[in-house]
């Protein structure tokens, strides 16, 4: 993920949720 540490899984999930939410 861009701008998100590989170790921070929770942040990745939140980031993906935001992107998917914005995409829809």
Short mmCIF file of C-alpha atoms in Angstrom, two decimals:
data_model
loop_
_atom_site.label_atom_id
_atom_site.label_comp_id
_atom_site.label_asym_id
_atom_site.label_seq_id
_atom_site.Cartn_x
_atom_site.Cartn_y
_atom_site.Cartn_z
CA UNK A 1 0.00 0.00 0.00
CA UNK A 2 1.17 3.51 -0.73
CA UNK A 3 2.17 5.47 2.37
CA UNK A 4 1.31 2.57 4.68
CA UNK A 5 3.95 0.47 6.49
CA UNK A 6 3.92 -3.21 5.47
CA UNK A 7 3.71 -4.23 9.13
CA UNK A 8 0.64 -2.11 9.81
CA UNK A 9 -2.08 -4.48 8.63
CA UNK A 10 -4.88 -2.56 10.34
CA UNK A 11 -3.87 0.64 8.58
CA UNK A 12 -3.81 -1.22 5.26
CA UNK A 13 -7.33 -2.53 5.84
CA UNK A 14 -8.58 0.93 6.77
CA UNK A 15 -6.87 2.44 3.74
CA UNK A 16 -8.41 -0.14 1.43
CA UNK A 17 -11.82 0.40 2.98
CA UNK A 18 -11.54 4.14 2.37
CA UNK A 19 -10.43 3.65 -1.24
CA UNK A 20 -13.15 1.12 -1.97
CA UNK A 21 -15.74 3.33 -0.28
CA UNK A 22 -14.65 6.34 -2.33
CA UNK A 23 -14.61 4.27 -5.52
CA UNK A 24 -18.22 3.28 -5.02
#
